[in-house]
Amino acid sequence: MSKVTRRKLLKAGAVAGAAAASSAFAQEFFSKPSSVLGPARGNRVVIIGGGWGGVSTARHLRRKNPNIEVVLIEKNPAFMSCPMSNLYLGGVKDLDFIVFDYANVARAGVTIINERAIEVNRAGRYVRTTSGLVFYNYLVVSPGIDYMYEAIQGYEEVKQFLPVGFKPWEHIALKRQLDNFEGGDLVLAIPKPPYRCPPGPYERAAMLAYYLKTNQIKGKVIVLDANPGPISKGPGFTAAYNDLYKDYIQYIPQAEVTAIDYARKEVKTPLGEFKFDLANIIPPMKAGEIVRTAGLGDRWANVRLPSFLSERDDRVYIIGDVIGNVPYPKSGQVAYNDGKIIAEHIAQRIAGKRLDEIANPLPDNICYSFVSNEESIWVSHKHNWDEAARQIRQQATVDNNRSKPNGALALEWARGLWSDMFGPDA
């Protein structure tokens, strides 16, 4: 049994406090059962998913036109940011740094339904939730990702013991495991793309090593990467591993995890078996299940380029990580920018413009990755539509030189977007 420290008690209190605050918010702001939201009057936009893309769409729609009825369906009572969550796992930031309630979203006139969306009937233009029907004129689908546990033999049966931490709120269980980790081999497995946040697993490796080093835990992060090398910001991550954590990280490329034997605490790869004392196995990913039940796609959902309209329904917009046929990174920044673009597009349609009269700007991206408690590296992407080739062109800029100024910019970036999403309107 691990020793109960004051630090652990404080963190447990932070989790309990977040839960209590969420409950109080729910009683004040969440709508009545969704069965009351009958046929729409012509300007109702329903959004599935209260993450980066969904909240951005909701806030910008209300700012564009306060007469637009915006309904946000979200199963969780509060928002937890996956971007910046590795700082929480590494012990640099507390949980409340990345958790926000939806109070100001509701105050901005967004109807929030704290339920799970379980069906989309596109012919009838309604969403079925756990307690009723929500009719729409336009639908924005932003459910985030699900895991393909079936891609790794033995994972499905033991997933409750192996929190992934690439969907909101899973990080709490993973952090609890880290806080109880007394040493040994910590295996971190990275899948082949596409997956949410391409540099995220490599940042996590650095922050887990930082955690071990800072807390003087005799252990090592064994990074089993299915890829031939880091797929984003490779030189920056490699330099950090070698310079800062040479005794705490072992990076092994082309080591895709194909099976888990949890009883033996062992994973299988083409390079052999690896034992673990603690494991964070990131499986391949796919779009949230509602994409498939709605008939909008299979693993991912395609859009009608260069817009965000579903290829299968021009009343439905696809947003963020679930899009399949674009080169955009599956990042919080892209989802946020998608929301701004979609809000403008819908507002113009409601104002009477035809689809061929509405511009289709493309989202830019910037992604910061911490490699220590204060130092960060970054990559940015510009996207342009090539009409002649009918495809999206991407141009990347990267700064692989870790620095404290980059770390300060990363925190400023996060706080700025969170303020726009969850702060009060002026």
Coordinates of C-alpha atoms in Angstrom, one line a residue:
M1 CA 0.0 0.0 0.0
S2 CA 1.4 3.4 -1.0
K3 CA 1.8 6.1 1.6
V4 CA -1.0 8.7 1.7
T5 CA 0.7 12.1 1.4
R6 CA -0.7 15.6 1.8
R7 CA -0.1 16.1 -1.9
K8 CA -2.4 13.1 -2.8
L9 CA -5.1 14.3 -0.4
L10 CA -5.0 17.8 -2.0
K11 CA -5.4 16.3 -5.4
A12 CA -8.2 14.1 -4.3
G13 CA -9.9 17.2 -3.0
A14 CA -9.5 19.0 -6.3
V15 CA -11.2 16.1 -8.1
A16 CA -14.1 16.1 -5.6
G17 CA -14.3 19.9 -5.9
A18 CA -14.6 19.7 -9.6
A19 CA -17.4 17.1 -9.4
A20 CA -19.3 19.2 -6.8
A21 CA -19.0 22.3 -8.9
S22 CA -20.2 20.4 -12.0
S23 CA -23.2 19.1 -10.1
A24 CA -24.2 22.6 -8.9
F25 CA -23.8 23.9 -12.4
A26 CA -26.0 21.1 -13.8
Q27 CA -28.8 22.0 -11.5
E28 CA -28.8 25.6 -12.5
F29 CA -28.1 25.6 -16.2
F30 CA -28.9 22.2 -17.9
S31 CA -32.2 22.1 -19.7
K32 CA -35.3 20.1 -18.9
P33 CA -35.6 16.7 -20.5
S34 CA -35.0 17.0 -24.3
S35 CA -38.5 15.7 -25.1
V36 CA -39.6 19.4 -24.9
L37 CA -37.5 20.4 -27.9
G38 CA -40.0 19.6 -30.6
P39 CA -40.0 20.5 -34.3
A40 CA -37.6 23.4 -35.1
R41 CA -38.8 26.8 -36.3
G42 CA -36.2 27.2 -39.0
N43 CA -33.2 28.5 -37.2
R44 CA -32.3 25.7 -34.7
V45 CA -28.7 24.4 -34.8
V46 CA -28.1 21.2 -32.8
I47 CA -24.5 20.4 -31.9
I48 CA -23.5 16.9 -30.7
G49 CA -20.4 17.2 -28.5
G50 CA -19.3 19.9 -26.1
G51 CA -15.5 19.7 -26.8
W52 CA -13.3 22.2 -28.5
G53 CA -15.2 22.1 -31.8
G54 CA -18.7 22.0 -30.4
V55 CA -18.3 24.8 -27.9
S56 CA -16.5 27.0 -30.4
T57 CA -19.4 26.5 -32.9
A58 CA -22.0 27.3 -30.2
R59 CA -20.3 30.4 -28.9
H60 CA -19.6 31.8 -32.4
L61 CA -23.1 31.1 -33.6
R62 CA -24.6 33.1 -30.8
R63 CA -22.2 35.9 -31.4
K64 CA -23.0 35.9 -35.2
N65 CA -26.7 36.0 -34.7
P66 CA -28.4 35.9 -31.2
N67 CA -31.7 34.9 -32.9
I68 CA -30.2 31.5 -33.9
E69 CA -31.4 28.8 -31.5
V70 CA -28.3 26.8 -30.5
V71 CA -28.7 23.5 -28.7
L72 CA -25.6 21.7 -27.3
I73 CA -25.8 18.0 -26.4
E74 CA -23.0 16.8 -24.2
K75 CA -22.9 13.8 -21.9
N76 CA -20.3 15.2 -19.5
P77 CA -21.4 17.9 -16.9
A78 CA -18.1 19.8 -17.4
F79 CA -15.3 20.2 -20.0
M80 CA -11.9 18.8 -19.6
S81 CA -9.2 19.9 -22.1
C82 CA -7.0 17.1 -23.6
P83 CA -4.6 19.8 -24.9
M84 CA -2.4 20.7 -21.9
S85 CA -3.5 17.5 -20.0
N86 CA 0.1 16.1 -20.1
L87 CA 1.0 18.9 -17.7
Y88 CA -1.5 17.5 -15.3
L89 CA -0.2 13.9 -15.8
G90 CA 3.4 15.2 -15.2
G91 CA 2.4 16.9 -12.0
V92 CA 3.1 20.4 -13.3
K93 CA -0.5 21.6 -13.2
D94 CA -3.5 20.7 -11.1
L95 CA -6.7 19.3 -12.5
D96 CA -8.6 22.6 -12.2
F97 CA -6.1 24.1 -14.8
I98 CA -7.8 22.1 -17.6
V99 CA -11.4 21.9 -16.3
F100 CA -14.2 24.3 -17.1
D101 CA -18.0 24.4 -16.5
Y102 CA -20.5 25.4 -19.2
A103 CA -22.0 28.3 -17.2
N104 CA -21.0 31.1 -19.6
V105 CA -21.9 29.0 -22.6
A106 CA -25.4 28.7 -21.1
R107 CA -25.5 32.4 -20.2
A108 CA -24.7 33.2 -23.8
G109 CA -28.1 31.7 -24.7
V110 CA -27.0 28.1 -25.6
T111 CA -29.4 25.4 -24.5
I112 CA -27.4 22.6 -23.0
I113 CA -28.7 19.1 -22.7
N114 CA -26.6 16.9 -20.4
E115 CA -27.4 13.6 -22.1
R116 CA -25.9 11.1 -24.5
A117 CA -26.8 11.4 -28.2
I118 CA -27.7 7.9 -29.2
E119 CA -29.3 8.2 -32.6
V120 CA -29.5 10.7 -35.5
N121 CA -32.5 10.4 -37.8
R122 CA -31.5 12.4 -40.8
A123 CA -34.7 11.9 -42.7
G124 CA -36.7 13.2 -39.7
R125 CA -34.0 15.7 -38.8
Y126 CA -33.8 14.9 -35.1
V127 CA -31.4 13.6 -32.6
R128 CA -32.5 11.0 -30.0
T129 CA -31.0 11.3 -26.6
T130 CA -31.5 9.3 -23.5
S131 CA -34.7 11.0 -22.6
G132 CA -36.3 12.3 -25.9
L133 CA -36.0 13.8 -29.3
V134 CA -34.3 17.1 -30.3
F135 CA -35.3 18.3 -33.8
Y136 CA -32.9 20.4 -35.9
N137 CA -32.7 22.5 -39.0
Y138 CA -28.9 22.1 -39.1
L139 CA -26.8 19.5 -37.2
V140 CA -23.1 19.8 -36.2
V141 CA -21.5 16.5 -35.4
S142 CA -18.5 16.9 -33.1
P143 CA -18.3 13.7 -30.9
G144 CA -14.6 13.3 -30.8
I145 CA -12.9 9.9 -31.0
D146 CA -13.4 6.4 -29.9
Y147 CA -10.8 3.7 -29.4
M148 CA -10.3 0.6 -31.6
Y149 CA -9.5 -1.8 -28.8
E150 CA -10.1 -4.7 -31.1
A151 CA -7.0 -3.8 -33.0
I152 CA -4.8 -5.1 -30.1
Q153 CA -5.4 -8.7 -29.0
G154 CA -6.5 -9.0 -25.4
Y155 CA -7.1 -5.2 -24.9
E156 CA -10.9 -5.2 -24.9
E157 CA -11.0 -7.6 -21.9
V158 CA -8.7 -5.5 -19.7
K159 CA -9.4 -2.0 -20.8
Q160 CA -10.8 -1.0 -17.4
F161 CA -7.3 -1.5 -16.0
L162 CA -5.6 0.5 -18.7
P163 CA -6.9 4.1 -18.9
V164 CA -5.8 5.6 -22.2
G165 CA -6.1 9.3 -21.4
F166 CA -6.9 10.6 -24.9
K167 CA -10.6 11.3 -24.1
P168 CA -11.7 13.7 -21.4
W169 CA -11.7 12.6 -17.8
E170 CA -9.8 9.3 -18.3
H171 CA -6.7 11.2 -17.2
I172 CA -7.8 11.1 -13.5
A173 CA -7.5 7.3 -13.4
L174 CA -4.2 7.4 -15.2
K175 CA -2.9 10.0 -12.9
R176 CA -3.9 7.9 -9.9
Q177 CA -1.9 5.0 -11.3
L178 CA 1.1 7.3 -11.8
D179 CA 0.8 8.6 -8.2
N180 CA 0.9 5.0 -7.0
F181 CA 3.8 4.0 -9.3
E182 CA 6.8 3.0 -7.2
G183 CA 9.2 2.2 -10.0
G184 CA 10.0 -0.2 -12.8
D185 CA 9.2 -0.1 -16.5
L186 CA 6.4 2.2 -17.6
V187 CA 5.4 1.2 -21.2
L188 CA 3.9 3.9 -23.4
A189 CA 2.6 2.5 -26.7
I190 CA 2.0 4.8 -29.7
P191 CA -0.2 3.7 -32.7
K192 CA 0.1 4.5 -36.4
P193 CA -1.8 7.6 -37.5
P194 CA -4.4 8.9 -37.9
Y195 CA -5.1 9.5 -34.2
R196 CA -6.0 12.5 -32.0
C197 CA -3.2 15.0 -31.5
P198 CA -0.2 13.6 -33.5
P199 CA 2.5 14.9 -31.1
G200 CA 0.5 14.1 -28.0
P201 CA 2.0 10.7 -27.2
Y202 CA 5.6 12.0 -27.6
E203 CA 4.8 15.0 -25.3
R204 CA 3.4 12.5 -22.9
A205 CA 6.6 10.4 -22.9
A206 CA 8.6 13.5 -22.0
M207 CA 6.2 14.6 -19.2
L208 CA 6.1 11.0 -17.8
A209 CA 9.9 11.0 -17.8
Y210 CA 9.8 14.5 -16.1
Y211 CA 7.5 13.0 -13.5
L212 CA 9.8 10.1 -12.7
K213 CA 12.9 12.3 -12.7
T214 CA 11.4 15.1 -10.5
N215 CA 10.0 12.6 -8.0
Q216 CA 13.2 10.5 -8.0
I217 CA 11.3 7.3 -8.9
K218 CA 13.6 4.5 -10.1
G219 CA 11.9 3.7 -13.3
K220 CA 12.0 4.2 -17.1
V221 CA 9.5 5.1 -19.8
I222 CA 9.7 2.5 -22.5
V223 CA 8.3 4.1 -25.6
L224 CA 7.0 1.5 -28.1
D225 CA 6.3 3.5 -31.3
A226 CA 4.5 1.7 -34.2
N227 CA 6.1 4.4 -36.5
P228 CA 9.7 4.5 -37.8
G229 CA 10.2 7.7 -35.8
P230 CA 8.2 10.5 -34.1
I231 CA 5.6 11.6 -36.6
S232 CA 5.6 15.3 -35.4
K233 CA 8.4 17.5 -34.2
G234 CA 10.7 14.6 -34.2
P235 CA 14.1 16.4 -33.8
G236 CA 12.6 18.4 -30.9
F237 CA 11.4 15.4 -29.0
T238 CA 14.5 13.3 -29.7
A239 CA 16.7 16.1 -28.4
A240 CA 14.6 16.3 -25.2
Y241 CA 14.7 12.6 -24.7
N242 CA 18.5 12.5 -25.1
D243 CA 19.4 15.7 -23.3
L244 CA 16.9 15.8 -20.4
Y245 CA 15.9 12.2 -19.8
K246 CA 18.6 9.8 -21.1
D247 CA 18.3 7.7 -17.9
Y248 CA 14.5 7.8 -17.9
I249 CA 13.4 7.2 -21.5
Q250 CA 14.1 4.3 -23.9
Y251 CA 12.6 5.0 -27.3
I252 CA 12.0 2.0 -29.6
P253 CA 10.6 2.7 -33.2
Q254 CA 8.7 0.2 -35.3
A255 CA 7.5 -1.6 -32.3
E256 CA 3.7 -1.7 -32.8
V257 CA 1.9 -3.4 -29.9
T258 CA -0.2 -6.2 -31.3
A259 CA -1.3 -8.0 -28.1
I260 CA -1.5 -7.5 -24.4
D261 CA -1.2 -10.2 -21.7
Y262 CA -2.3 -8.3 -18.6
A263 CA -1.9 -11.3 -16.3
R264 CA 1.7 -11.6 -17.3
K265 CA 2.2 -7.8 -17.5
E266 CA 3.5 -8.2 -21.0
V267 CA 2.9 -6.7 -24.5
K268 CA 3.8 -8.2 -27.8
T269 CA 5.4 -6.4 -30.7
P270 CA 7.2 -7.4 -34.0
L271 CA 10.5 -6.8 -32.0
G272 CA 9.5 -9.2 -29.2
E273 CA 7.8 -9.1 -25.9
F274 CA 8.1 -6.3 -23.4
K275 CA 7.3 -6.5 -19.6
F276 CA 5.7 -3.6 -17.8
D277 CA 5.0 -2.6 -14.3
L278 CA 2.6 0.2 -15.6
A279 CA 1.3 0.6 -19.1
N280 CA -0.3 3.3 -21.1
I281 CA -1.3 1.7 -24.3
I282 CA -2.7 4.1 -26.9
P283 CA -4.8 2.1 -29.3
P284 CA -5.7 3.0 -32.9
M285 CA -8.7 5.5 -33.1
K286 CA -11.9 6.1 -35.0
A287 CA -14.7 8.7 -35.0
G288 CA -17.2 8.6 -32.2
E289 CA -19.9 5.9 -32.6
I290 CA -22.7 8.4 -33.5
V291 CA -20.9 9.0 -36.8
R292 CA -21.6 5.3 -37.8
T293 CA -25.1 5.1 -36.3
A294 CA -26.0 8.3 -38.3
G295 CA -24.7 6.8 -41.5
L296 CA -22.2 9.6 -41.9
G297 CA -19.1 7.4 -42.3
D298 CA -17.2 4.3 -41.2
R299 CA -13.9 4.8 -39.4
W300 CA -14.0 8.5 -40.2
A301 CA -16.6 10.9 -41.8
N302 CA -15.8 12.6 -45.1
V303 CA -16.7 16.2 -45.9
R304 CA -17.6 17.9 -49.2
L305 CA -14.4 19.7 -49.8
P306 CA -13.5 22.5 -49.3
S307 CA -16.4 22.9 -46.9
F308 CA -17.3 21.1 -43.6
L309 CA -20.6 19.7 -45.0
S310 CA -21.0 16.0 -44.8
E311 CA -20.6 14.2 -48.1
R312 CA -23.9 12.5 -47.3
D313 CA -26.1 15.3 -46.1
D314 CA -26.0 19.0 -46.7
R315 CA -27.9 19.7 -43.5
V316 CA -25.1 18.1 -41.5
Y317 CA -21.6 19.6 -40.7
I318 CA -18.7 17.4 -39.6
I319 CA -16.1 19.0 -37.3
G320 CA -12.7 18.3 -35.7
D321 CA -11.1 14.9 -35.1
V322 CA -13.8 12.9 -36.8
I323 CA -13.1 14.1 -40.4
G324 CA -11.3 11.6 -42.6
N325 CA -10.6 13.1 -46.0
V326 CA -8.5 16.2 -45.0
P327 CA -4.9 16.7 -44.1
Y328 CA -5.8 18.8 -41.0
P329 CA -4.1 17.6 -37.8
K330 CA -6.6 16.2 -35.3
S331 CA -6.0 19.0 -32.8
G332 CA -7.9 21.3 -30.4
Q333 CA -6.8 24.3 -32.4
V334 CA -8.2 22.9 -35.7
A335 CA -11.5 21.9 -34.0
Y336 CA -11.8 25.4 -32.5
N337 CA -11.1 27.0 -35.9
D338 CA -13.5 24.6 -37.6
G339 CA -16.2 25.8 -35.2
K340 CA -15.6 29.5 -36.2
I341 CA -15.8 28.6 -39.9
I342 CA -18.9 26.5 -39.5
A343 CA -20.7 29.1 -37.4
E344 CA -20.2 31.7 -40.1
H345 CA -21.3 29.3 -42.8
I346 CA -24.5 28.3 -41.0
A347 CA -25.3 32.0 -40.1
Q348 CA -25.1 32.9 -43.7
R349 CA -27.3 30.0 -44.8
I350 CA -29.9 31.1 -42.2
A351 CA -29.7 34.6 -43.5
G352 CA -30.7 33.3 -46.9
K353 CA -27.5 32.7 -48.9
R354 CA -27.1 29.8 -51.2
L355 CA -24.3 27.3 -50.7
D356 CA -22.5 28.5 -53.8
E357 CA -22.6 32.1 -52.5
I358 CA -20.7 31.3 -49.2
A359 CA -16.9 31.3 -48.9
N360 CA -15.2 28.2 -47.5
P361 CA -12.0 29.3 -45.6
L362 CA -9.8 26.6 -44.2
P363 CA -8.6 26.2 -40.6
D364 CA -5.0 27.0 -39.6
N365 CA -3.3 25.1 -36.8
I366 CA -0.7 25.6 -34.1
C367 CA 0.3 22.9 -31.6
Y368 CA 2.6 23.4 -28.6
S369 CA 4.2 20.4 -26.9
F370 CA 5.9 20.6 -23.5
V371 CA 9.1 18.6 -23.0
S372 CA 9.7 19.8 -19.4
N373 CA 7.8 21.8 -16.9
E374 CA 8.6 25.1 -18.6
E375 CA 10.0 24.4 -22.1
S376 CA 8.0 23.8 -25.2
I377 CA 8.3 23.2 -29.0
W378 CA 5.7 23.9 -31.6
V379 CA 4.4 23.3 -35.1
S380 CA 2.0 25.3 -37.2
H381 CA 0.1 24.5 -40.4
K382 CA -1.4 26.7 -43.1
H383 CA -4.0 25.2 -45.4
N384 CA -5.0 26.5 -48.8
W385 CA -7.5 25.2 -51.4
D386 CA -6.1 24.3 -54.8
E387 CA -9.1 24.6 -57.0
A388 CA -7.3 23.2 -60.1
A389 CA -6.3 20.0 -58.3
R390 CA -9.4 20.0 -56.1
Q391 CA -7.4 19.3 -53.0
I392 CA -6.1 21.0 -49.8
R393 CA -2.4 22.0 -49.7
Q394 CA -0.6 22.1 -46.4
Q395 CA 2.4 24.1 -45.4
A396 CA 4.1 23.4 -42.0
T397 CA 6.4 25.5 -39.9
V398 CA 8.2 24.0 -36.9
D399 CA 10.3 25.2 -34.0
N400 CA 12.1 22.2 -32.5
N401 CA 14.3 24.3 -30.2
R402 CA 12.7 23.9 -26.8
S403 CA 12.6 27.1 -24.7
K404 CA 10.9 28.8 -21.8
P405 CA 9.5 31.6 -24.1
N406 CA 7.8 28.9 -26.2
G407 CA 6.4 27.4 -22.9
A408 CA 5.0 30.8 -22.0
L409 CA 3.4 31.2 -25.4
A410 CA 1.8 27.8 -25.1
L411 CA 0.2 28.7 -21.8
E412 CA -0.9 32.1 -23.2
W413 CA -2.4 30.2 -26.3
A414 CA -4.4 27.8 -24.1
R415 CA -5.7 30.5 -21.7
G416 CA -6.7 32.7 -24.6
L417 CA -8.8 30.0 -26.4
W418 CA -10.3 28.8 -23.1
S419 CA -11.3 32.3 -22.3
D420 CA -13.0 32.7 -25.6
M421 CA -14.8 29.4 -25.2
F422 CA -15.8 29.5 -21.5
G423 CA -15.4 33.1 -20.5
P424 CA -18.2 35.7 -20.4
D425 CA -19.1 37.7 -23.5
A426 CA -18.2 41.4 -23.2

